[in-house]
mmCIF file of C-alpha atoms and ligand atoms in Angstrom:
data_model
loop_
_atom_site.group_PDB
_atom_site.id
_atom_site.type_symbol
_atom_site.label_atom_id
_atom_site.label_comp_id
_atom_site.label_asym_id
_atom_site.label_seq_id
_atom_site.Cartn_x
_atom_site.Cartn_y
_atom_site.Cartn_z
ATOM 1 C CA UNK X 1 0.000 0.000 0.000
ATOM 2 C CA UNK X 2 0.828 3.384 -0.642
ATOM 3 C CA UNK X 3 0.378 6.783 0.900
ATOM 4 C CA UNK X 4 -2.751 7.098 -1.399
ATOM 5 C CA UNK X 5 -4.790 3.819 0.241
ATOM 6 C CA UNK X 6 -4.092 1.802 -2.578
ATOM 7 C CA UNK X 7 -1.450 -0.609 -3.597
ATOM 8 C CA UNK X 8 0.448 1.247 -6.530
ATOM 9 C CA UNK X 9 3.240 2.957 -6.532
ATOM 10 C CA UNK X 10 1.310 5.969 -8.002
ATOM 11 C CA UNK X 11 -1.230 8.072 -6.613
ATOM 12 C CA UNK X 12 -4.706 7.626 -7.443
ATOM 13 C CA UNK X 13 -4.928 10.888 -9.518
ATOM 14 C CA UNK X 14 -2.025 9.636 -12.029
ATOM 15 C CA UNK X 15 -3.458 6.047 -11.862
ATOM 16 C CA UNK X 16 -6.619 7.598 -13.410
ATOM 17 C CA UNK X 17 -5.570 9.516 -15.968
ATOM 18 C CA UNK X 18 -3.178 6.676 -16.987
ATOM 19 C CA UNK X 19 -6.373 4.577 -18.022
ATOM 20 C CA UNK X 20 -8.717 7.378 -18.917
ATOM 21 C CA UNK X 21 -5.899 9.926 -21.117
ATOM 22 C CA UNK X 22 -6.749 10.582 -24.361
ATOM 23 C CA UNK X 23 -3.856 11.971 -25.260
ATOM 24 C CA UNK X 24 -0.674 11.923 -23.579
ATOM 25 C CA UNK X 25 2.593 14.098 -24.109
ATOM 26 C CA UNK X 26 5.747 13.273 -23.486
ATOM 27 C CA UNK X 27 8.906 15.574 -23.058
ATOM 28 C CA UNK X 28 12.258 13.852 -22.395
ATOM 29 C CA UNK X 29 15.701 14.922 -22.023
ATOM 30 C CA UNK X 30 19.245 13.765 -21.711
ATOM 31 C CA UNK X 31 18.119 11.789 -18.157
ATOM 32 C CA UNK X 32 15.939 8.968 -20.424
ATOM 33 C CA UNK X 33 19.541 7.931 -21.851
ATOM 34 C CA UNK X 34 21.576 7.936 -18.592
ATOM 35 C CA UNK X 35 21.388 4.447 -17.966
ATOM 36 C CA UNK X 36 22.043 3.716 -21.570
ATOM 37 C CA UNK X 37 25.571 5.214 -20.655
ATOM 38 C CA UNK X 38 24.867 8.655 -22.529
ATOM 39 C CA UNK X 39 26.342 11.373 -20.254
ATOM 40 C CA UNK X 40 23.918 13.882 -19.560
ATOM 41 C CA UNK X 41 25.205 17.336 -19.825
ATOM 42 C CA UNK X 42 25.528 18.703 -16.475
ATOM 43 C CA UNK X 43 26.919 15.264 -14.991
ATOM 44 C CA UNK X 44 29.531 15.563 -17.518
ATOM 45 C CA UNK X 45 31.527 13.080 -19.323
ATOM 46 C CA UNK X 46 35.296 11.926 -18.648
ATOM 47 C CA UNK X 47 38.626 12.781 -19.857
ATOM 48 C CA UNK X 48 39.224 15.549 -22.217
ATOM 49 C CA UNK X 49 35.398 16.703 -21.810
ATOM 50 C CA UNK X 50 35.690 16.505 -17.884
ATOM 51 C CA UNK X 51 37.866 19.679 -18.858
ATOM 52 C CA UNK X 52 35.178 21.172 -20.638
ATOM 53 C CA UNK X 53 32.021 22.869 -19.792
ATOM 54 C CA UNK X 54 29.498 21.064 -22.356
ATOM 55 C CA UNK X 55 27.094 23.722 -22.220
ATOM 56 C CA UNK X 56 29.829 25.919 -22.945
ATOM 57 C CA UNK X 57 30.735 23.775 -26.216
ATOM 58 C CA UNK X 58 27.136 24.013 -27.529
ATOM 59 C CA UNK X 59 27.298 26.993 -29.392
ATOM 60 C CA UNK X 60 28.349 28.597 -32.462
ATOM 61 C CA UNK X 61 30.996 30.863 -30.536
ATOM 62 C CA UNK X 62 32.567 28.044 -29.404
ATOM 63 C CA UNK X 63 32.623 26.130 -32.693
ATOM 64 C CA UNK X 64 34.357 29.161 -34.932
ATOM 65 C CA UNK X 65 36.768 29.808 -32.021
ATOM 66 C CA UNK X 66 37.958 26.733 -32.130
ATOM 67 C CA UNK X 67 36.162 24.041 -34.539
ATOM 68 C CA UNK X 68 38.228 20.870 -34.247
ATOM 69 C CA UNK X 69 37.675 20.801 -30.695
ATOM 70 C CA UNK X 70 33.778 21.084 -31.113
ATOM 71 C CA UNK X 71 33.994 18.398 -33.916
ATOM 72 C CA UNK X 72 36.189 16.228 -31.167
ATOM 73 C CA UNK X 73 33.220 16.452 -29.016
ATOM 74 C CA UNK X 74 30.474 15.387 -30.980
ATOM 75 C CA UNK X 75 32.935 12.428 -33.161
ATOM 76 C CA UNK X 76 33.510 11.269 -29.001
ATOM 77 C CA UNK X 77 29.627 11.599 -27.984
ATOM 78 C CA UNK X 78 28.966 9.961 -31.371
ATOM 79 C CA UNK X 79 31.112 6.753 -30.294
ATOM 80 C CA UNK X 80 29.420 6.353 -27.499
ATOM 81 C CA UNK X 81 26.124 6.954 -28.949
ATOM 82 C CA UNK X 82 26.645 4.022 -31.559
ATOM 83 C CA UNK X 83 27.766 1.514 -28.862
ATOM 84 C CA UNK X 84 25.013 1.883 -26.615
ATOM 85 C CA UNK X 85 21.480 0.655 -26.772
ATOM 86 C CA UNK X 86 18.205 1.602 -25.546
ATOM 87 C CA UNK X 87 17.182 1.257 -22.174
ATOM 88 C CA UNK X 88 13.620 0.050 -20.292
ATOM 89 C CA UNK X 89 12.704 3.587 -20.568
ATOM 90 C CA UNK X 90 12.798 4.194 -24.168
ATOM 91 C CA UNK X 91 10.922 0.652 -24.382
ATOM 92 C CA UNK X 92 8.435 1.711 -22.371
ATOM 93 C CA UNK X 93 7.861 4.866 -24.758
ATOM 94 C CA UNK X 94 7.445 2.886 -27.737
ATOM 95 C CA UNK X 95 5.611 0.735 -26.224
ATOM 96 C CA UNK X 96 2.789 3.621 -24.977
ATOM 97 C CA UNK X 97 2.327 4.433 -28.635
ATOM 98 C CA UNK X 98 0.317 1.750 -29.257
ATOM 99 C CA UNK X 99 -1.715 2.074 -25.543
ATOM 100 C CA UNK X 100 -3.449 5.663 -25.957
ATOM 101 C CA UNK X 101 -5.656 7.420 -28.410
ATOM 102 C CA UNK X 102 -3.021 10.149 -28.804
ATOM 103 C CA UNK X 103 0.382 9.944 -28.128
ATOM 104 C CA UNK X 104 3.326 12.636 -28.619
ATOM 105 C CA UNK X 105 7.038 11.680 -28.080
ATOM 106 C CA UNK X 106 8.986 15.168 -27.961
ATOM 107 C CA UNK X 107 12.605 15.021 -27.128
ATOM 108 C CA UNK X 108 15.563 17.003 -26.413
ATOM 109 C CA UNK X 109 18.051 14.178 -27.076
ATOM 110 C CA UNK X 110 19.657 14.339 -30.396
ATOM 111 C CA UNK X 111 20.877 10.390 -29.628
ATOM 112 C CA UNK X 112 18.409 8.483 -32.207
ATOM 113 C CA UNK X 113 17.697 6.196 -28.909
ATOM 114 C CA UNK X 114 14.032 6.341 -29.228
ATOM 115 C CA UNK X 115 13.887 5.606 -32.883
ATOM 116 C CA UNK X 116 16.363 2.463 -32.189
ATOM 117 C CA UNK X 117 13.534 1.391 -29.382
ATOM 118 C CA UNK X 118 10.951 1.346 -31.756
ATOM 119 C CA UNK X 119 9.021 4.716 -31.263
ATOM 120 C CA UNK X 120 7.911 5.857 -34.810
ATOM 121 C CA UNK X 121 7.228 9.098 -34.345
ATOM 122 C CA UNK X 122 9.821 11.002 -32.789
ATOM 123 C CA UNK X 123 9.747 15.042 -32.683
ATOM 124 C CA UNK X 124 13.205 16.360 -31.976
ATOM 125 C CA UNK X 125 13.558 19.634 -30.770
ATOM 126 C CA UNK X 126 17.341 19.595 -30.803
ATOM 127 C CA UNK X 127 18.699 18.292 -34.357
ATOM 128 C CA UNK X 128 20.238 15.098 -34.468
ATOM 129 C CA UNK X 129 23.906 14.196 -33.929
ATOM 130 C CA UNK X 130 24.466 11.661 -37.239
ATOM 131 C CA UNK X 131 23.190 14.795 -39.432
ATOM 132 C CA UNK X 132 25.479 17.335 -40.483
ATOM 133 C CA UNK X 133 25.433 20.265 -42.577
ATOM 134 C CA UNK X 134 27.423 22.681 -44.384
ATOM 135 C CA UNK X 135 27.641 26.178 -42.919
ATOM 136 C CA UNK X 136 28.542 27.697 -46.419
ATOM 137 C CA UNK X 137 25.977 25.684 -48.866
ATOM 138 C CA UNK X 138 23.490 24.065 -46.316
ATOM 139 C CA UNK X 139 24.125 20.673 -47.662
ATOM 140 C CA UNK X 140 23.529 17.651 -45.507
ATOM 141 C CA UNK X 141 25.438 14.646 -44.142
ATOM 142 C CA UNK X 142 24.203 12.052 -42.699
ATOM 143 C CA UNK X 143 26.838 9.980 -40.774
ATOM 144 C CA UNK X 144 28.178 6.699 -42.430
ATOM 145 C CA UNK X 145 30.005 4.262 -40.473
ATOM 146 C CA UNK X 146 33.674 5.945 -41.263
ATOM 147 C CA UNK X 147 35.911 5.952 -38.040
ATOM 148 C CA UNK X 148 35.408 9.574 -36.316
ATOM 149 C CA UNK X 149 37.009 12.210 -37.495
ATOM 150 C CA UNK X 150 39.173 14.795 -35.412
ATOM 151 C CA UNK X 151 39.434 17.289 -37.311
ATOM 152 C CA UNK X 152 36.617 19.600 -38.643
ATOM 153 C CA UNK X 153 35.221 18.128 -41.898
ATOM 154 C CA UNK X 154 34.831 20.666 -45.065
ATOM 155 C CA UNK X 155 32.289 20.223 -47.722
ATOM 156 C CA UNK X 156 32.992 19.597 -51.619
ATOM 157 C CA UNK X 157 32.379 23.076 -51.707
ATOM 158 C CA UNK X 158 35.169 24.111 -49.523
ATOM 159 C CA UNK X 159 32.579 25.045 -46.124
ATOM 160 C CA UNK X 160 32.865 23.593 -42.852
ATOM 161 C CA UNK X 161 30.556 21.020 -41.832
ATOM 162 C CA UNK X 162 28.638 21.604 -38.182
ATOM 163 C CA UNK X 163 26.600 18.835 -36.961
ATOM 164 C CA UNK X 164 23.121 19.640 -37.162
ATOM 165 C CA UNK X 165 21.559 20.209 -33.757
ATOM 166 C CA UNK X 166 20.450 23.071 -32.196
ATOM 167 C CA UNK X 167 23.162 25.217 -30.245
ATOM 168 C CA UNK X 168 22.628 28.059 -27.099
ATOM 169 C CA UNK X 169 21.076 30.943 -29.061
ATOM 170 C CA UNK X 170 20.281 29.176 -32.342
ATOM 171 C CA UNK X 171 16.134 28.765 -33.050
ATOM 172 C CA UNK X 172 14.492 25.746 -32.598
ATOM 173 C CA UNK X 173 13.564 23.788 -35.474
ATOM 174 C CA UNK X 174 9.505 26.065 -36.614
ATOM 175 C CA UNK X 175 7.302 22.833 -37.343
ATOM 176 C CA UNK X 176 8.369 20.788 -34.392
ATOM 177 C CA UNK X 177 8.054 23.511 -31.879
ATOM 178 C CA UNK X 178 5.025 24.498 -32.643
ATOM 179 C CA UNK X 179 4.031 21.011 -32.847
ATOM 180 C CA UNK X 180 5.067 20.549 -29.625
ATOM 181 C CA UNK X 181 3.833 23.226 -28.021
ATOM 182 C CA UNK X 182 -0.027 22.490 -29.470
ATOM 183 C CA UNK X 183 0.646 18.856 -28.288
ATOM 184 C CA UNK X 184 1.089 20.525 -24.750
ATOM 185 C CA UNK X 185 -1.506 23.068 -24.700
ATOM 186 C CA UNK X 186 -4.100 19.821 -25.666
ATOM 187 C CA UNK X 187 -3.151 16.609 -23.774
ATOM 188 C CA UNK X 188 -4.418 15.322 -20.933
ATOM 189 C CA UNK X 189 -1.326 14.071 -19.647
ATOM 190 C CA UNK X 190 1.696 15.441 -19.743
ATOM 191 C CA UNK X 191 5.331 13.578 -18.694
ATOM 192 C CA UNK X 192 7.968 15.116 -18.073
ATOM 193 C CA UNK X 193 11.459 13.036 -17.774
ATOM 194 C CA UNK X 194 14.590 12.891 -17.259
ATOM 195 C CA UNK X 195 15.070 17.044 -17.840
ATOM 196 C CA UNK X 196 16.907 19.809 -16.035
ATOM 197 C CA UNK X 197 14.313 22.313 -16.844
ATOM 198 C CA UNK X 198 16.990 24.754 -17.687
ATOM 199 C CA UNK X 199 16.919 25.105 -21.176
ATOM 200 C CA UNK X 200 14.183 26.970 -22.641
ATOM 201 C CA UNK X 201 11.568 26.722 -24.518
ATOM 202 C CA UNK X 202 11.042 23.413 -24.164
ATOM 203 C CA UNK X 203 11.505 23.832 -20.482
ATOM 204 C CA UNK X 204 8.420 25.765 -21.116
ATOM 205 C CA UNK X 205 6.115 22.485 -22.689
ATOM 206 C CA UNK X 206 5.411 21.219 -19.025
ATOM 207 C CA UNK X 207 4.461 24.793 -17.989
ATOM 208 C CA UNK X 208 1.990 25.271 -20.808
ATOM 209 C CA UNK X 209 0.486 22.062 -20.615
ATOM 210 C CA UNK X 210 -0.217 23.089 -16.825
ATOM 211 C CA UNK X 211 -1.421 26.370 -18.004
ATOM 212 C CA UNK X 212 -4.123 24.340 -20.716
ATOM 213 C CA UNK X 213 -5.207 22.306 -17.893
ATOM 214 C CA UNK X 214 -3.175 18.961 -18.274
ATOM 215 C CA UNK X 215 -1.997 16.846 -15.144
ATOM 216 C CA UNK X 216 1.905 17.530 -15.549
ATOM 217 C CA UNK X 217 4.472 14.543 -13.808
ATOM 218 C CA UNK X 218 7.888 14.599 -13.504
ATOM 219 C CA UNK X 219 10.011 11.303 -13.432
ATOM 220 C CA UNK X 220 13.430 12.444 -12.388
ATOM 221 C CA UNK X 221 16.034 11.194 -9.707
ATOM 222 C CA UNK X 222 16.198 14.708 -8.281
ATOM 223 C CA UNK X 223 13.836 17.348 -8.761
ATOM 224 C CA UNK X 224 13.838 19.876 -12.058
ATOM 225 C CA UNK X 225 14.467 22.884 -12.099
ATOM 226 C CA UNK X 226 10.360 23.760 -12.454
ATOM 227 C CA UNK X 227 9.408 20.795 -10.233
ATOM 228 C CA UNK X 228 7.601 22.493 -7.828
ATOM 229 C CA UNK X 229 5.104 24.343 -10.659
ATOM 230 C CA UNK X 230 4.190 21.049 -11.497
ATOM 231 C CA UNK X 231 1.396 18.367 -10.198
ATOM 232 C CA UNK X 232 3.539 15.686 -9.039
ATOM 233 C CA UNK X 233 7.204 14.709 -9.069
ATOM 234 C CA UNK X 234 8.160 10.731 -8.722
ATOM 235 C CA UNK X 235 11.701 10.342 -7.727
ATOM 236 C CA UNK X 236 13.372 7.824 -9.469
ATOM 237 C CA UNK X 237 15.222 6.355 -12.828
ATOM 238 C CA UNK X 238 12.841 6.681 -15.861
ATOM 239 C CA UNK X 239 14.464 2.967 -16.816
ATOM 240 C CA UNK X 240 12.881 1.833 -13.625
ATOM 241 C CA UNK X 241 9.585 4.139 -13.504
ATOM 242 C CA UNK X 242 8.862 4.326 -17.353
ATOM 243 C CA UNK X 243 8.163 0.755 -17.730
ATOM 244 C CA UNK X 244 5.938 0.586 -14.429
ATOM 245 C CA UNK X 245 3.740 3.491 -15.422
ATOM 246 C CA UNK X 246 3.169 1.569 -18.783
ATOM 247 C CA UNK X 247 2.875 -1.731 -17.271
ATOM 248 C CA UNK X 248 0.097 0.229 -15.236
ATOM 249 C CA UNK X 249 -2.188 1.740 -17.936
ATOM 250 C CA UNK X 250 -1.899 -1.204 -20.023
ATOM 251 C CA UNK X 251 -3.912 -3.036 -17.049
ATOM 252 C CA UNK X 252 -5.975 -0.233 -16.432
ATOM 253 C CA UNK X 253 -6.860 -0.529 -19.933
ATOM 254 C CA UNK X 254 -7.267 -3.394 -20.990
ATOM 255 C CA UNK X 255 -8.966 -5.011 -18.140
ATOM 256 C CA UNK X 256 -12.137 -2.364 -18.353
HETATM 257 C C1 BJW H 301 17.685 11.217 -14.890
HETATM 258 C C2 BJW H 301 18.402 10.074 -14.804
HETATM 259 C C3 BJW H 301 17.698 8.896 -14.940
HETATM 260 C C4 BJW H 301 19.783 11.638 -14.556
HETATM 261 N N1 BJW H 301 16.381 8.938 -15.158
HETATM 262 N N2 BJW H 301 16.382 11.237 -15.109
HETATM 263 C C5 BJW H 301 14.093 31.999 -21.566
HETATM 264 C C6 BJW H 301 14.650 32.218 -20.324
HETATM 265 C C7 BJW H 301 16.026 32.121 -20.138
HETATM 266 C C8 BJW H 301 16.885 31.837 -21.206
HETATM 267 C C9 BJW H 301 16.325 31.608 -22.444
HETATM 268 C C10 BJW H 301 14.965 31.703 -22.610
HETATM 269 N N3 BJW H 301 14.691 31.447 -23.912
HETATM 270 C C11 BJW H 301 15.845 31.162 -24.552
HETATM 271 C C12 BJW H 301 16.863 31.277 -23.695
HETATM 272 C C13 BJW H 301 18.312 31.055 -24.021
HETATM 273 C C14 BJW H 301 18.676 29.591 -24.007
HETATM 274 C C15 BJW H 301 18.419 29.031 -22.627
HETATM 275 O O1 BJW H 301 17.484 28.341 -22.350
HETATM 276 N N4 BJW H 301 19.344 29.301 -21.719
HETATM 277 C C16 BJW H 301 19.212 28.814 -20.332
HETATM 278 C C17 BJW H 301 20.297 27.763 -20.070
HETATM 279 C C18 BJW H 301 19.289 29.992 -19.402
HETATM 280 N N5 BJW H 301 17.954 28.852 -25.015
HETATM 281 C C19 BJW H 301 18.362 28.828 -26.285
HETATM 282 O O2 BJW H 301 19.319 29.453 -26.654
HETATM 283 C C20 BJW H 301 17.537 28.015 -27.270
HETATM 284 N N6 BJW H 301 17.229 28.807 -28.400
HETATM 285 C C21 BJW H 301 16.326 29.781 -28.363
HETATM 286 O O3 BJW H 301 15.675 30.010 -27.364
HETATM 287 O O4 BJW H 301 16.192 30.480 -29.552
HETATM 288 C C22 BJW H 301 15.473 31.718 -29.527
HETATM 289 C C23 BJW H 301 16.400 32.756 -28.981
HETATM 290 C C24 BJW H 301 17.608 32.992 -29.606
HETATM 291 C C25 BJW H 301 18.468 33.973 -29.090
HETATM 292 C C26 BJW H 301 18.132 34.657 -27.934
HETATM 293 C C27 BJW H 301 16.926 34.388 -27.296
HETATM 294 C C28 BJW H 301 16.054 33.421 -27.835
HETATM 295 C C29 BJW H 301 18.358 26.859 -27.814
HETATM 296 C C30 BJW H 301 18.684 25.838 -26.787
HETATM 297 C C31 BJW H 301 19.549 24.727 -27.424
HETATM 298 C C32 BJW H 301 20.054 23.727 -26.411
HETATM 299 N N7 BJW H 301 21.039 22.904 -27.030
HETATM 300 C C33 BJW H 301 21.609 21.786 -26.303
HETATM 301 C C34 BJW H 301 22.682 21.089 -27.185
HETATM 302 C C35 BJW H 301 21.995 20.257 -28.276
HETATM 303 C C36 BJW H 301 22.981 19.596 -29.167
HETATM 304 C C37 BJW H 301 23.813 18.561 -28.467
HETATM 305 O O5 BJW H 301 23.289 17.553 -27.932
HETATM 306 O O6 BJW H 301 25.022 18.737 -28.431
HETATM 307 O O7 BJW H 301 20.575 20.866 -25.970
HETATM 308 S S1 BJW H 301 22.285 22.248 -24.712
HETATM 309 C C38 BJW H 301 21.724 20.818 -23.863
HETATM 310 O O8 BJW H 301 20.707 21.163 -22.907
HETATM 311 C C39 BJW H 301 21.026 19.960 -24.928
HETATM 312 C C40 BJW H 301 19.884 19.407 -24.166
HETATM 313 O O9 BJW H 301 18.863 18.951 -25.054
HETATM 314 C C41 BJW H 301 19.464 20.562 -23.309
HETATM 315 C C42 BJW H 301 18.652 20.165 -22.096
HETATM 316 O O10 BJW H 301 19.405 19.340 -21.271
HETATM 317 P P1 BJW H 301 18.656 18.178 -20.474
HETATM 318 O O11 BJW H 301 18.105 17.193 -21.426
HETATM 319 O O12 BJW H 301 17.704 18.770 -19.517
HETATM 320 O O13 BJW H 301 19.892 17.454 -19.784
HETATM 321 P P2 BJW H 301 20.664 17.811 -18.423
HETATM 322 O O14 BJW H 301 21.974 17.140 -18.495
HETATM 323 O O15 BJW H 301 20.630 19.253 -18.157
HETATM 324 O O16 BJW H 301 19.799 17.155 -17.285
HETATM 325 C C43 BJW H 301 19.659 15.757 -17.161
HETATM 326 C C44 BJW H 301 18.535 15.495 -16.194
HETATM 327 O O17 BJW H 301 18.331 14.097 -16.139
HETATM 328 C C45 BJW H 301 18.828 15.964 -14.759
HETATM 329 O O18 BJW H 301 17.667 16.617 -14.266
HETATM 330 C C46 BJW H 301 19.065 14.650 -14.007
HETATM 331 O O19 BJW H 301 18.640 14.714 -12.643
HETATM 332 C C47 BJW H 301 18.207 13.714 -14.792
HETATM 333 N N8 BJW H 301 18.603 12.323 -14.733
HETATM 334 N N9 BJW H 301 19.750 10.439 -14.565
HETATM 335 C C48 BJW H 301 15.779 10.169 -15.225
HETATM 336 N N10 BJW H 301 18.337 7.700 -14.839
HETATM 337 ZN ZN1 ZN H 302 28.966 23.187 -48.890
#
């Protein structure tokens, strides 16, 4: 039993709207791949990186002052990318496609993990770290299997090549921000996991789904930077939450 009279690990209020939701939202961040052994950015990596700020390295300053070093970074984080798998987590978010009316997978993460679990409709607010592009012509790469490079790469037209994800300062991608931000101000729903709540706007999406009258959760081993704005916070892994909030509204709905 829980402090809610029942025995679930959730409250009563989640527990309902996990089998009545007609549409859930879903915002992760860099947290969801932790226990796939992605750093996250403000835990840091190891190494040369531990001597680097990587919020610092995720910007266009950074990359003209000193490109090969930015390029280092993202060949390194691409390594580690493609020698991981998904975890429980992103499982359990492929798997909650298929269990509500409406469901919207918005991410941060520029890591392809969710697409590799099996979610089919991913909406990345970030870029993605196997495509490039070319500052000069704006043509794009998409990453082969070729060893990582450490050195800047140019394009046939003699520009350097910047992966293509979304830096401090840069605008977010039009269509899938304002995708996600409708998708907030209508679910029912709305997760919120694995997320600093630092970086705006999408550390706005749990705010506005608030705002249009969602129920707004946080899953998160320590609490977010907006935590308290929001309707309820559970403390733990998503690896270990994620698939027991899906193992729960699959029951609840399919045992009505
Ligand atoms: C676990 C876990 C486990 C651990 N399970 N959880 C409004 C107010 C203030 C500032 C701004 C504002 N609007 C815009 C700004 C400026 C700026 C901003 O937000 N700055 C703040 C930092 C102050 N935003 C921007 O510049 C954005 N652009 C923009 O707004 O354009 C318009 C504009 C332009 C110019 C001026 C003004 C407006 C762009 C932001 C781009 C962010 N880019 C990066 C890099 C992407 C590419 C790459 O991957 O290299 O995106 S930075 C980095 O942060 C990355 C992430 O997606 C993003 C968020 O990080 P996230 O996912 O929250 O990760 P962490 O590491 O911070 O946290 C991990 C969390 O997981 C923690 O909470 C852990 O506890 C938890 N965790 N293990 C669950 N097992
Ligand atoms: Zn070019």
């Amino acid at each position: 039993m829980n402090n809610h009279g029942h025995a679930s690990m959730f409250s009563a209020t989640l527990e309902d709207k996990l089998g009545s939701a007609r549409h859930v939202a879903v915002l992760t961040g860099a947290g969801v791949s932790a226990e796939s052994g992605v750093p996250t950015f403000r835990t840091g990596g190891e190494g040369l990186w531990a001597r680097y700020n990587p919020t610092e390295l995720a910007t266009f300053e950074a990359f003209s002052r000193d490109p090969d070093l930015v390029w280092r970074w993202y060949s390194w984080r691409r390594g580690i990318i493609r020698g991981v798998k998904p975890n429980p987590g992103h499982y359990a978010l492929a798997e909650a496609e298929t269990l509500f009316p409406r469901f919207s997978l918005i991410t941060q993460n520029v890591d392809n993990l969710h697409r590799r679990a099996g979610s089919t409709d991913v909406h990345e607010l970030h870029g993605n770290i196997e495509r490039s592009r070319c500052l000069d012509c704006g043509l794009f790469f998409v990453e082969d299997e070729a060893p990582p490079s450490e050195h800047v790469l140019h394009c046939t037209c003699g520009g350097m090549i910047r992966p293509d994800v979304v830096w401090f300062g840069e605008i977010l991608p039009e269509t899938e921000l304002l995708f996600a931000q409708t998708e907030a101000q209508r679910c029912d729903l709305f997760l919120t996991v694995g997320t600093s709540g630092l970086v705006y706007p999408a550390a706005a999406l749990p705010l506005i789904a608030k705002q249009s009258g969602a129920y707004v959760v946080e899953i998160n081993p320590e609490p977010s930077a907006i935590a308290r704005e929001l309707d309820e916070c559970i403390s733990g892994a998503s690896g270990a939450i994620l698939p027991l909030l899906i193992d729960t509204a699959r029951r609840l709905r399919t045992s009505a």
